[in-house]
Amino acid sequence: MPKQPLIVGNPVLVVVDMQESGDMPAEEMGIAHMPGYDSRIEVAERLIAAARTAQIPIVFFQEVHRPSGVDFGRELDGTEGVHCVDGRKGTPLHPRLLPDFDGPNHEFHIVKRRYSGFIGTEFEIVLSGLKADTLILVGGLTNVCVHYTFADAHQRDFYVRVVSDCVGGSSVPAHEAALEAMEYLQSGAVRSSAEILAAFDSLATPVLEGAAR
């Protein structure tokens, strides 16, 4: 199948679990992250600013678990340790990547208990209200929450893009394998931040009077 356009219809920027714990040691926060979190934060800042300029809605996901552990389910059966516990260090959203509820843009903060943003949340209701067509994913982990959110969006017939230099996996090989798996589902899904920024900029360009957009 040919690649679809980068953005089809109405886009939404989805910031997946970009929390304070992204650059904390695995033994302290329960999950390993590949290097480069600060760089990914900087890229995310630029994408969020561009989305706001283009009036593109933004959804900020935050993985949070109750201290009792009642909502971890099977998450601790694999490599991951206890992580993203409510009230503990590392769980809050990164302070440089917070929703702006007072601005003119549609921005949302959604807490999730599972890897996929679609499981047990209001995400689908929000996307329906926004009449969303294309979801643009950034954040982490590439091979876990980003991948599973991507797959669930794909199975719900959304166009999905993942920003390759603004996602990070539990390791570099896991990150690369997840990008390949997502590209397998939708040709042209894996895009650079430069491509996304250019697309957002084109949506923000004022239209001359009498000219078609």
PDB file of C-alpha atoms in Angstrom, residues 24-172:
ATOM      1  CA  MET A  24      16.059   8.439  36.693  1.00  0.00           C
ATOM      2  CA  PRO A  25      18.103   5.255  37.259  1.00  0.00           C
ATOM      3  CA  ALA A  26      16.205   2.016  36.643  1.00  0.00           C
ATOM      4  CA  GLU A  27      16.929   0.764  40.161  1.00  0.00           C
ATOM      5  CA  GLU A  28      15.280   3.905  41.539  1.00  0.00           C
ATOM      6  CA  MET A  29      12.210   4.188  39.334  1.00  0.00           C
ATOM      7  CA  GLY A  30      11.599   0.583  38.256  1.00  0.00           C
ATOM      8  CA  ILE A  31      12.082   0.861  34.486  1.00  0.00           C
ATOM      9  CA  ALA A  32      15.166   1.246  32.305  1.00  0.00           C
ATOM     10  CA  HIS A  33      15.235   4.035  29.699  1.00  0.00           C
ATOM     11  CA  MET A  34      17.594   4.425  26.770  1.00  0.00           C
ATOM     12  CA  PRO A  35      19.829   7.538  26.940  1.00  0.00           C
ATOM     13  CA  GLY A  36      18.845  10.935  25.580  1.00  0.00           C
ATOM     14  CA  TYR A  37      15.812  11.932  27.646  1.00  0.00           C
ATOM     15  CA  ASP A  38      16.849  15.591  27.894  1.00  0.00           C
ATOM     16  CA  SER A  39      17.119  15.775  24.113  1.00  0.00           C
ATOM     17  CA  ARG A  40      13.667  14.242  23.715  1.00  0.00           C
ATOM     18  CA  ILE A  41      12.250  16.768  26.191  1.00  0.00           C
ATOM     19  CA  GLU A  42      13.666  19.596  24.070  1.00  0.00           C
ATOM     20  CA  VAL A  43      12.140  18.151  20.897  1.00  0.00           C
ATOM     21  CA  ALA A  44       8.804  17.702  22.663  1.00  0.00           C
ATOM     22  CA  GLU A  45       8.873  21.339  23.772  1.00  0.00           C
ATOM     23  CA  ARG A  46       9.266  22.445  20.152  1.00  0.00           C
ATOM     24  CA  LEU A  47       6.486  20.160  18.951  1.00  0.00           C
ATOM     25  CA  ILE A  48       4.105  21.312  21.678  1.00  0.00           C
ATOM     26  CA  ALA A  49       4.838  24.978  20.913  1.00  0.00           C
ATOM     27  CA  ALA A  50       4.238  24.377  17.206  1.00  0.00           C
ATOM     28  CA  ALA A  51       1.004  22.499  17.905  1.00  0.00           C
ATOM     29  CA  ARG A  52      -0.249  25.386  20.012  1.00  0.00           C
ATOM     30  CA  THR A  53       0.590  27.880  17.276  1.00  0.00           C
ATOM     31  CA  ALA A  54      -1.320  25.739  14.772  1.00  0.00           C
ATOM     32  CA  GLN A  55      -4.181  25.225  17.266  1.00  0.00           C
ATOM     33  CA  ILE A  56      -3.711  21.460  17.180  1.00  0.00           C
ATOM     34  CA  PRO A  57      -5.191  19.717  20.244  1.00  0.00           C
ATOM     35  CA  ILE A  58      -2.768  18.045  22.654  1.00  0.00           C
ATOM     36  CA  VAL A  59      -3.345  15.071  24.950  1.00  0.00           C
ATOM     37  CA  PHE A  60      -0.874  14.577  27.812  1.00  0.00           C
ATOM     38  CA  PHE A  61      -0.856  11.035  29.215  1.00  0.00           C
ATOM     39  CA  GLN A  62       0.481  10.191  32.663  1.00  0.00           C
ATOM     40  CA  GLU A  63       0.871   6.637  33.901  1.00  0.00           C
ATOM     41  CA  VAL A  64      -0.052   6.485  37.583  1.00  0.00           C
ATOM     42  CA  HIS A  65      -0.550   3.509  39.897  1.00  0.00           C
ATOM     43  CA  ARG A  66      -2.086   3.458  43.360  1.00  0.00           C
ATOM     44  CA  PRO A  67       0.340   2.802  46.246  1.00  0.00           C
ATOM     45  CA  SER A  68      -1.589  -0.363  47.104  1.00  0.00           C
ATOM     46  CA  GLY A  69      -0.632  -1.827  43.728  1.00  0.00           C
ATOM     47  CA  VAL A  70      -4.219  -2.868  43.060  1.00  0.00           C
ATOM     48  CA  ASP A  71      -4.159  -1.496  39.502  1.00  0.00           C
ATOM     49  CA  PHE A  72      -0.809  -2.900  38.332  1.00  0.00           C
ATOM     50  CA  GLY A  73      -2.405  -6.064  37.003  1.00  0.00           C
ATOM     51  CA  ARG A  74       0.201  -8.104  35.081  1.00  0.00           C
ATOM     52  CA  GLU A  75       2.603  -5.182  34.569  1.00  0.00           C
ATOM     53  CA  LEU A  76       5.076  -6.545  37.111  1.00  0.00           C
ATOM     54  CA  ASP A  77       5.215 -10.050  35.640  1.00  0.00           C
ATOM     55  CA  GLY A  78       7.980  -9.109  33.212  1.00  0.00           C
ATOM     56  CA  THR A  79      11.139  -7.029  33.485  1.00  0.00           C
ATOM     57  CA  GLU A  80       9.579  -3.896  34.984  1.00  0.00           C
ATOM     58  CA  GLY A  81       9.625  -3.176  38.687  1.00  0.00           C
ATOM     59  CA  VAL A  82       7.209  -1.009  40.653  1.00  0.00           C
ATOM     60  CA  HIS A  83       6.950   2.321  38.833  1.00  0.00           C
ATOM     61  CA  CYS A  84       4.853   5.482  38.451  1.00  0.00           C
ATOM     62  CA  VAL A  85       3.323   5.246  41.926  1.00  0.00           C
ATOM     63  CA  ASP A  86       1.023   8.082  42.929  1.00  0.00           C
ATOM     64  CA  GLY A  87       2.718  10.543  45.283  1.00  0.00           C
ATOM     65  CA  ARG A  88       6.238   9.239  44.692  1.00  0.00           C
ATOM     66  CA  LYS A  89       9.224  10.917  43.095  1.00  0.00           C
ATOM     67  CA  GLY A  90       9.310  10.639  39.328  1.00  0.00           C
ATOM     68  CA  THR A  91       5.584  10.135  38.774  1.00  0.00           C
ATOM     69  CA  PRO A  92       4.502  13.756  38.003  1.00  0.00           C
ATOM     70  CA  LEU A  93       4.546  15.015  34.434  1.00  0.00           C
ATOM     71  CA  HIS A  94       7.842  16.595  33.456  1.00  0.00           C
ATOM     72  CA  PRO A  95       7.653  20.254  34.575  1.00  0.00           C
ATOM     73  CA  ARG A  96       8.618  21.495  31.103  1.00  0.00           C
ATOM     74  CA  LEU A  97       5.803  19.530  29.447  1.00  0.00           C
ATOM     75  CA  LEU A  98       2.537  20.488  31.090  1.00  0.00           C
ATOM     76  CA  PRO A  99      -0.905  21.120  29.594  1.00  0.00           C
ATOM     77  CA  ASP A 100      -2.039  24.729  29.337  1.00  0.00           C
ATOM     78  CA  PHE A 101      -5.660  24.660  30.408  1.00  0.00           C
ATOM     79  CA  ASP A 102      -5.959  28.456  30.347  1.00  0.00           C
ATOM     80  CA  GLY A 103      -4.874  28.924  26.736  1.00  0.00           C
ATOM     81  CA  PRO A 104      -7.046  28.929  23.624  1.00  0.00           C
ATOM     82  CA  ASN A 105      -5.995  25.418  22.594  1.00  0.00           C
ATOM     83  CA  HIS A 106      -7.780  22.142  23.379  1.00  0.00           C
ATOM     84  CA  GLU A 107      -5.444  20.422  25.857  1.00  0.00           C
ATOM     85  CA  PHE A 108      -6.136  17.387  28.020  1.00  0.00           C
ATOM     86  CA  HIS A 109      -4.446  15.532  30.873  1.00  0.00           C
ATOM     87  CA  ILE A 110      -5.407  11.862  31.045  1.00  0.00           C
ATOM     88  CA  VAL A 111      -4.221   9.467  33.746  1.00  0.00           C
ATOM     89  CA  LYS A 112      -3.885   5.849  32.653  1.00  0.00           C
ATOM     90  CA  ARG A 113      -3.329   2.612  34.565  1.00  0.00           C
ATOM     91  CA  ARG A 114      -2.304   0.460  31.603  1.00  0.00           C
ATOM     92  CA  TYR A 115       0.198   0.739  28.780  1.00  0.00           C
ATOM     93  CA  SER A 116      -2.295   1.689  26.065  1.00  0.00           C
ATOM     94  CA  GLY A 117      -3.915   5.088  26.332  1.00  0.00           C
ATOM     95  CA  PHE A 118      -7.184   3.539  25.204  1.00  0.00           C
ATOM     96  CA  ILE A 119      -7.597   1.093  28.104  1.00  0.00           C
ATOM     97  CA  GLY A 120      -9.849   2.341  30.893  1.00  0.00           C
ATOM     98  CA  THR A 121      -9.597   6.039  29.983  1.00  0.00           C
ATOM     99  CA  GLU A 122     -11.671   8.762  28.340  1.00  0.00           C
ATOM    100  CA  PHE A 123      -9.287   8.965  25.381  1.00  0.00           C
ATOM    101  CA  GLU A 124     -11.763   7.721  22.772  1.00  0.00           C
ATOM    102  CA  ILE A 125     -14.434  10.127  24.007  1.00  0.00           C
ATOM    103  CA  VAL A 126     -11.978  13.037  23.708  1.00  0.00           C
ATOM    104  CA  LEU A 127     -10.874  11.960  20.216  1.00  0.00           C
ATOM    105  CA  SER A 128     -14.488  11.609  19.126  1.00  0.00           C
ATOM    106  CA  GLY A 129     -15.277  15.103  20.382  1.00  0.00           C
ATOM    107  CA  LEU A 130     -12.266  16.491  18.530  1.00  0.00           C
ATOM    108  CA  LYS A 131     -13.213  14.584  15.353  1.00  0.00           C
ATOM    109  CA  ALA A 132      -9.609  13.378  15.271  1.00  0.00           C
ATOM    110  CA  ASP A 133      -8.185  11.529  12.277  1.00  0.00           C
ATOM    111  CA  THR A 134      -4.387  11.524  12.735  1.00  0.00           C
ATOM    112  CA  LEU A 135      -2.620  10.882  16.041  1.00  0.00           C
ATOM    113  CA  ILE A 136       1.011  11.994  16.381  1.00  0.00           C
ATOM    114  CA  LEU A 137       2.766  10.167  19.211  1.00  0.00           C
ATOM    115  CA  VAL A 138       5.791  11.254  21.238  1.00  0.00           C
ATOM    116  CA  GLY A 139       7.116  10.053  24.578  1.00  0.00           C
ATOM    117  CA  GLY A 140       7.871   6.641  26.002  1.00  0.00           C
ATOM    118  CA  LEU A 141       8.474   3.898  26.162  1.00  0.00           C
ATOM    119  CA  THR A 142       8.694   3.332  22.410  1.00  0.00           C
ATOM    120  CA  ASN A 143       8.377  -0.428  22.833  1.00  0.00           C
ATOM    121  CA  VAL A 144       5.683  -0.332  25.503  1.00  0.00           C
ATOM    122  CA  CYS A 145       3.185   2.521  25.991  1.00  0.00           C
ATOM    123  CA  VAL A 146       3.839   4.209  22.641  1.00  0.00           C
ATOM    124  CA  HIS A 147       3.707   0.920  20.724  1.00  0.00           C
ATOM    125  CA  TYR A 148       0.547  -0.334  22.435  1.00  0.00           C
ATOM    126  CA  THR A 149      -1.229   3.009  22.069  1.00  0.00           C
ATOM    127  CA  PHE A 150      -0.204   3.041  18.407  1.00  0.00           C
ATOM    128  CA  ALA A 151      -1.531  -0.488  17.827  1.00  0.00           C
ATOM    129  CA  ASP A 152      -4.840   0.235  19.540  1.00  0.00           C
ATOM    130  CA  ALA A 153      -5.237   3.455  17.524  1.00  0.00           C
ATOM    131  CA  HIS A 154      -4.428   1.557  14.332  1.00  0.00           C
ATOM    132  CA  GLN A 155      -7.099  -1.025  15.115  1.00  0.00           C
ATOM    133  CA  ARG A 156      -9.579   1.819  15.615  1.00  0.00           C
ATOM    134  CA  ASP A 157      -8.771   3.115  12.117  1.00  0.00           C
ATOM    135  CA  PHE A 158      -6.855   6.235  13.108  1.00  0.00           C
ATOM    136  CA  TYR A 159      -3.901   7.356  11.043  1.00  0.00           C
ATOM    137  CA  VAL A 160      -0.948   7.223  13.430  1.00  0.00           C
ATOM    138  CA  ARG A 161       2.502   8.812  13.280  1.00  0.00           C
ATOM    139  CA  VAL A 162       5.360   8.330  15.733  1.00  0.00           C
ATOM    140  CA  VAL A 163       8.129  10.922  15.993  1.00  0.00           C
ATOM    141  CA  SER A 164      11.336   8.887  15.854  1.00  0.00           C
ATOM    142  CA  ASP A 165      13.566  11.445  17.603  1.00  0.00           C
ATOM    143  CA  CYS A 166      11.004  12.205  20.310  1.00  0.00           C
ATOM    144  CA  VAL A 167      10.362   8.682  21.601  1.00  0.00           C
ATOM    145  CA  GLY A 168      12.640   6.508  23.708  1.00  0.00           C
ATOM    146  CA  GLY A 169      12.586   2.820  24.511  1.00  0.00           C
ATOM    147  CA  SER A 170      13.756   0.660  27.397  1.00  0.00           C
ATOM    148  CA  SER A 171      16.879   0.116  25.276  1.00  0.00           C
ATOM    149  CA  VAL A 172      18.078   1.216  21.855  1.00  0.00           C
TER     150      VAL A 172
END
